[in-house]
GROMACS .gro file of C-alpha atoms in nm:
model
  272
    1MET     CA    1   2.055  -0.593  -0.496
    2THR     CA    2   1.951  -0.447  -0.184
    3LYS     CA    3   1.615  -0.643  -0.051
    4VAL     CA    4   1.307  -0.419  -0.038
    5THR     CA    5   1.072  -0.507   0.240
    6LEU     CA    6   0.757  -0.406   0.301
    7ILE     CA    7   0.620  -0.476   0.710
    8THR     CA    8   0.266  -0.394   0.720
    9GLY     CA    9   0.193  -0.284   1.059
   10GLY     CA   10   0.486  -0.213   1.087
   11SER     CA   11   0.466   0.124   1.374
   12ARG     CA   12   0.486  -0.113   1.700
   13GLY     CA   13   0.499  -0.418   1.853
   14ILE     CA   14   0.680  -0.765   1.625
   15GLY     CA   15   0.620  -0.548   1.319
   16ALA     CA   16   0.862  -0.239   1.452
   17ALA     CA   17   1.099  -0.530   1.603
   18THR     CA   18   1.073  -0.654   1.239
   19ALA     CA   19   1.175  -0.351   1.076
   20ARG     CA   20   1.469  -0.307   1.315
   21LEU     CA   21   1.615  -0.635   1.242
   22CYS     CA   22   1.519  -0.623   0.853
   23ALA     CA   23   1.740  -0.301   0.860
   24ALA     CA   24   2.060  -0.472   1.069
   25GLU     CA   25   1.994  -0.770   0.761
   26GLY     CA   26   2.068  -0.481   0.466
   27HIS     CA   27   1.682  -0.460   0.383
   28ALA     CA   28   1.516  -0.104   0.262
   29VAL     CA   29   1.261  -0.116   0.494
   30ALA     CA   30   0.900   0.021   0.437
   31ILE     CA   31   0.741   0.090   0.752
   32ASN     CA   32   0.299   0.072   0.702
   33TYR     CA   33   0.078   0.230   0.959
   34ARG     CA   34  -0.261   0.304   1.015
   35SER     CA   35  -0.325   0.599   1.253
   36ASP     CA   36   0.000   0.592   1.502
   37ALA     CA   37   0.213   0.832   1.245
   38THR     CA   38   0.501   0.945   1.569
   39ALA     CA   39   0.526   0.589   1.674
   40ALA     CA   40   0.572   0.498   1.247
   41GLU     CA   41   0.849   0.813   1.237
   42LYS     CA   42   1.048   0.676   1.547
   43VAL     CA   43   1.065   0.338   1.422
   44ARG     CA   44   1.185   0.518   1.055
   45VAL     CA   45   1.440   0.701   1.237
   46GLU     CA   46   1.603   0.385   1.417
   47VAL     CA   47   1.627   0.225   1.098
   48GLU     CA   48   1.804   0.492   0.911
   49SER     CA   49   2.040   0.525   1.239
   50ALA     CA   50   2.130   0.137   1.114
   51GLY     CA   51   2.215   0.224   0.785
   52ALA     CA   52   1.915   0.146   0.593
   53LYS     CA   53   1.688   0.310   0.386
   54ALA     CA   54   1.340   0.362   0.491
   55MET     CA   55   1.008   0.539   0.459
   56VAL     CA   56   0.669   0.573   0.637
   57VAL     CA   57   0.345   0.444   0.439
   58GLN     CA   58  -0.017   0.533   0.603
   59ALA     CA   59  -0.269   0.298   0.491
   60ASP     CA   60  -0.568   0.064   0.637
   61THR     CA   61  -0.503  -0.259   0.533
   62GLY     CA   62  -0.895  -0.329   0.562
   63VAL     CA   63  -0.918  -0.079   0.254
   64GLU     CA   64  -0.837  -0.192  -0.094
   65SER     CA   65  -0.771   0.161  -0.267
   66ASP     CA   66  -0.503   0.187   0.013
   67ILE     CA   67  -0.339  -0.090   0.016
   68MET     CA   68  -0.303  -0.017  -0.358
   69ARG     CA   69  -0.172   0.326  -0.325
   70MET     CA   70   0.072   0.199   0.001
   71PHE     CA   71   0.274  -0.028  -0.308
   72GLU     CA   72   0.274   0.202  -0.585
   73GLU     CA   73   0.459   0.449  -0.312
   74VAL     CA   74   0.709   0.168  -0.210
   75ASP     CA   75   0.766   0.158  -0.560
   76ARG     CA   76   0.854   0.474  -0.664
   77ASN     CA   77   1.019   0.554  -0.354
   78LEU     CA   78   1.228   0.230  -0.235
   79GLY     CA   79   1.215   0.028  -0.569
   80THR     CA   80   1.006  -0.303  -0.623
   81VAL     CA   81   0.900  -0.465  -0.268
   82THR     CA   82   1.090  -0.831  -0.290
   83GLY     CA   83   0.971  -0.898   0.056
   84LEU     CA   84   0.612  -0.855   0.212
   85VAL     CA   85   0.578  -0.858   0.623
   86ASN     CA   86   0.185  -0.939   0.646
   87ASN     CA   87   0.176  -0.810   1.007
   88ALA     CA   88  -0.141  -0.584   1.056
   89GLY     CA   89  -0.444  -0.704   1.235
   90ILE     CA   90  -0.683  -0.628   1.494
   91HIS     CA   91  -0.813  -0.838   1.811
   92GLY     CA   92  -1.116  -0.684   1.774
   93PRO     CA   93  -1.350  -0.690   2.104
   94ARG     CA   94  -1.277  -0.956   2.339
   95GLY     CA   95  -1.534  -1.220   2.466
   96ARG     CA   96  -1.787  -1.427   2.371
   97LEU     CA   97  -1.911  -1.460   2.015
   98ASP     CA   98  -2.296  -1.360   2.071
   99ALA     CA   99  -2.190  -1.067   2.207
  100LEU     CA  100  -2.033  -0.947   1.871
  101SER     CA  101  -2.191  -0.727   1.622
  102ALA     CA  102  -2.173  -0.798   1.229
  103GLY     CA  103  -1.962  -0.470   1.219
  104ASP     CA  104  -1.739  -0.615   1.472
  105ILE     CA  105  -1.717  -0.929   1.252
  106ASP     CA  106  -1.638  -0.728   0.952
  107ARG     CA  107  -1.374  -0.515   1.088
  108VAL     CA  108  -1.169  -0.810   1.223
  109LEU     CA  109  -1.173  -1.041   0.880
  110GLU     CA  110  -1.166  -0.713   0.688
  111VAL     CA  111  -0.763  -0.664   0.836
  112ASN     CA  112  -0.655  -1.012   0.928
  113VAL     CA  113  -0.796  -1.211   0.642
  114ARG     CA  114  -0.929  -0.951   0.319
  115GLY     CA  115  -0.603  -0.740   0.383
  116CYS     CA  116  -0.388  -1.016   0.439
  117PHE     CA  117  -0.490  -1.117   0.095
  118LEU     CA  118  -0.478  -0.796  -0.119
  119CYS     CA  119  -0.147  -0.734  -0.005
  120ALA     CA  120  -0.008  -1.074  -0.110
  121ARG     CA  121  -0.188  -1.038  -0.436
  122GLU     CA  122  -0.005  -0.705  -0.498
  123ALA     CA  123   0.361  -0.826  -0.407
  124ILE     CA  124   0.302  -1.160  -0.610
  125LYS     CA  125   0.183  -0.937  -0.922
  126ARG     CA  126   0.560  -0.732  -0.834
  127MET     CA  127   0.766  -1.062  -0.717
  128SER     CA  128   0.628  -1.307  -0.998
  129THR     CA  129   0.877  -1.435  -1.272
  130LYS     CA  130   0.597  -1.480  -1.454
  131HIS     CA  131   0.498  -1.114  -1.414
  132GLY     CA  132   0.865  -1.022  -1.497
  133GLY     CA  133   0.910  -1.028  -1.149
  134ALA     CA  134   1.243  -1.161  -0.943
  135GLY     CA  135   1.091  -1.331  -0.695
  136GLY     CA  136   1.113  -1.287  -0.335
  137SER     CA  137   0.906  -1.368   0.029
  138ILE     CA  138   0.588  -1.310   0.183
  139VAL     CA  139   0.534  -1.411   0.541
  140ASN     CA  140   0.264  -1.394   0.689
  141VAL     CA  141   0.190  -1.363   1.052
  142SER     CA  142  -0.057  -1.547   1.232
  143SER     CA  143  -0.098  -1.670   1.587
  144GLY     CA  144  -0.115  -1.976   1.834
  145SER     CA  145  -0.491  -1.867   1.858
  146ALA     CA  146  -0.555  -2.044   1.512
  147ARG     CA  147  -0.487  -2.342   1.704
  148LEU     CA  148  -0.597  -2.291   2.050
  149GLY     CA  149  -0.938  -2.135   1.934
  150ASN     CA  150  -0.959  -1.826   2.215
  151PRO     CA  151  -1.260  -1.998   2.340
  152ASN     CA  152  -1.429  -1.695   2.537
  153ASP     CA  153  -1.214  -1.442   2.444
  154GLY     CA  154  -1.162  -1.416   2.093
  155VAL     CA  155  -1.230  -1.693   1.886
  156LEU     CA  156  -1.299  -1.420   1.590
  157TYR     CA  157  -0.931  -1.353   1.579
  158ALA     CA  158  -0.823  -1.724   1.645
  159ALA     CA  159  -1.069  -1.793   1.302
  160SER     CA  160  -0.889  -1.492   1.164
  161LYS     CA  161  -0.551  -1.650   1.208
  162GLY     CA  162  -0.695  -1.942   1.051
  163ALA     CA  163  -0.732  -1.832   0.749
  164VAL     CA  164  -0.414  -1.695   0.765
  165ASN     CA  165  -0.271  -2.020   0.784
  166SER     CA  166  -0.478  -2.191   0.508
  167LEU     CA  167  -0.359  -1.903   0.262
  168THR     CA  168   0.016  -1.981   0.342
  169ILE     CA  169  -0.072  -2.350   0.253
  170GLY     CA  170  -0.254  -2.264  -0.076
  171LEU     CA  171  -0.085  -1.999  -0.177
  172SER     CA  172   0.307  -2.155  -0.121
  173GLN     CA  173   0.213  -2.413  -0.375
  174GLU     CA  174   0.043  -2.176  -0.630
  175VAL     CA  175   0.370  -1.938  -0.622
  176ALA     CA  176   0.641  -2.159  -0.581
  177GLY     CA  177   0.729  -2.231  -0.896
  178GLU     CA  178   0.724  -1.818  -1.006
  179GLY     CA  179   1.012  -1.738  -0.725
  180ILE     CA  180   0.827  -1.690  -0.429
  181ARG     CA  181   0.866  -1.860  -0.102
  182VAL     CA  182   0.513  -1.832   0.114
  183ASN     CA  183   0.531  -1.887   0.491
  184THR     CA  184   0.392  -1.800   0.805
  185VAL     CA  185   0.504  -1.754   1.113
  186ALA     CA  186   0.302  -1.797   1.440
  187PRO     CA  187   0.357  -1.645   1.769
  188GLY     CA  188   0.245  -1.740   2.128
  189LEU     CA  189   0.172  -1.498   2.381
  190THR     CA  190   0.389  -1.208   2.338
  191ALA     CA  191   0.501  -0.872   2.519
  192THR     CA  192   0.360  -0.606   2.261
  193ASP     CA  193   0.077  -0.385   2.336
  194MET     CA  194  -0.220  -0.648   2.208
  195PRO     CA  195  -0.290  -0.866   2.479
  196PRO     CA  196  -0.421  -0.725   2.801
  197PRO     CA  197  -0.104  -0.692   3.067
  198ASP     CA  198  -0.312  -0.913   3.307
  199LYS     CA  199  -0.305  -1.199   3.086
  200LEU     CA  200   0.050  -1.107   3.028
  201GLU     CA  201   0.146  -1.133   3.344
  202THR     CA  202  -0.067  -1.466   3.473
  203GLN     CA  203  -0.009  -1.656   3.208
  204GLY     CA  204   0.358  -1.609   3.107
  205PRO     CA  205   0.487  -1.848   3.435
  206GLY     CA  206   0.221  -2.139   3.297
  207ILE     CA  207   0.391  -2.125   2.943
  208PRO     CA  208   0.672  -2.433   2.932
  209ILE     CA  209   0.952  -2.222   2.876
  210GLY     CA  210   0.828  -2.002   3.139
  211ARG     CA  211   0.790  -1.667   3.046
  212VAL     CA  212   0.606  -1.470   2.762
  213ALA     CA  213   0.814  -1.382   2.405
  214GLU     CA  214   0.970  -1.067   2.328
  215ALA     CA  215   0.876  -0.933   2.004
  216SER     CA  216   1.206  -0.940   1.864
  217GLU     CA  217   1.198  -1.311   1.921
  218ILE     CA  218   0.934  -1.353   1.687
  219ALA     CA  219   1.128  -1.131   1.415
  220GLU     CA  220   1.378  -1.355   1.415
  221ALA     CA  221   1.212  -1.624   1.263
  222ILE     CA  222   1.051  -1.359   1.044
  223VAL     CA  223   1.341  -1.219   0.895
  224TRP     CA  224   1.512  -1.604   0.868
  225LEU     CA  225   1.198  -1.658   0.668
  226LEU     CA  226   1.294  -1.355   0.396
  227SER     CA  227   1.624  -1.438   0.383
  228ASP     CA  228   1.825  -1.640   0.157
  229LYS     CA  229   1.890  -1.938   0.410
  230ALA     CA  230   1.551  -2.016   0.393
  231SER     CA  231   1.580  -2.049   0.023
  232TYR     CA  232   1.399  -2.408   0.041
  233THR     CA  233   1.135  -2.324   0.315
  234ALA     CA  234   0.798  -2.263   0.131
  235GLY     CA  235   0.424  -2.349   0.278
  236ALA     CA  236   0.582  -2.371   0.677
  237ASN     CA  237   0.399  -2.273   0.962
  238ILE     CA  238   0.633  -2.176   1.191
  239ARG     CA  239   0.542  -2.194   1.558
  240VAL     CA  240   0.743  -1.901   1.792
  241GLY     CA  241   0.534  -2.020   2.109
  242GLY     CA  242   0.743  -2.137   2.372
  243GLY     CA  243   0.669  -2.470   2.360
  244ARG     CA  244   0.255  -2.429   2.413
  245ILE     CA  245  -0.008  -2.647   2.278
  246TRP     CA  246  -0.262  -2.617   2.517
  247PRO     CA  247  -0.414  -2.321   2.683
  248VAL     CA  248  -0.220  -2.199   2.958
  249ARG     CA  249  -0.493  -2.285   3.215
  250ARG     CA  250  -0.450  -2.651   3.155
  251ARG     CA  251  -0.107  -2.620   3.341
  252ALA     CA  252  -0.229  -2.450   3.623
  253THR     CA  253  -0.261  -2.754   3.844
  254ARG     CA  254   0.160  -2.773   3.828
  255SER     CA  255   0.143  -2.566   4.140
  256LEU     CA  256  -0.081  -2.828   4.322
  257PRO     CA  257   0.056  -3.116   4.522
  258ILE     CA  258   0.112  -3.410   4.312
  259ARG     CA  259  -0.138  -3.653   4.476
  260ARG     CA  260  -0.436  -3.424   4.437
  261ARG     CA  261  -0.306  -3.304   4.109
  262SER     CA  262  -0.326  -3.657   3.956
  263ARG     CA  263  -0.642  -3.675   4.119
  264LEU     CA  264  -0.770  -3.343   3.935
  265LEU     CA  265  -0.624  -3.476   3.579
  266ALA     CA  266  -0.782  -3.807   3.588
  267ARG     CA  267  -1.142  -3.687   3.663
  268ARG     CA  268  -1.083  -3.402   3.374
  269ARG     CA  269  -0.988  -3.712   3.172
  270ALA     CA  270  -1.323  -3.883   3.286
  271LEU     CA  271  -1.534  -3.571   3.182
  272ARG     CA  272  -1.377  -3.597   2.836
   0.00000   0.00000   0.00000
């Protein structure tokens, strides 16, 4: 049976890379986009050039009626969804929390949290053996920010991705007995259009592996979780972050002479 995979936020970055890799694995791919139809069509052409079926579907994943319509369109055009990649997300305004409006907060939570929950709900209705489905896989795309916190830049974004991590933990147990595997991939800093270019340039060398990720490297983990090779993997949070577990600024001392670096690190520890 051909896998039918819906990728939210599939017109760019990690979503587009996942669509291309799914096509290479023989999936029929539904590419969701919110506003950039041209980019989505480009990805569709690439998927079809790889010999896979594809469609594009416009929907704002912050709007419930859009989500329900999106799944219905996929049902009609490709068949019942067997894989969902909850990838759509927004960062929101960068800066401190005390500079954000209630509207800023609501919009990020609508897309990153509420949208993720609602898409998972619609997928479960179709996949669950309890509802007559044949099972499937849900991959929630989180972020290393959920662990790092993103102070002074995006605590709202980080918190929204922490909610995604918690969703995976609970939901994976809720539906595992119904043939559905739920997992998370948490990308580190990745060369997409979400991070500011200067952040990619300045922080990349401070990551233990020495560079930022390519979107295709994140897609590899996502597509593995969608595959039968991950048949016993549920409730996992796979960190694809180049070994980064602390904010990069903590590693800036590497370039200092050894004695000076040791004194600086000792002073930092004394202040904790």
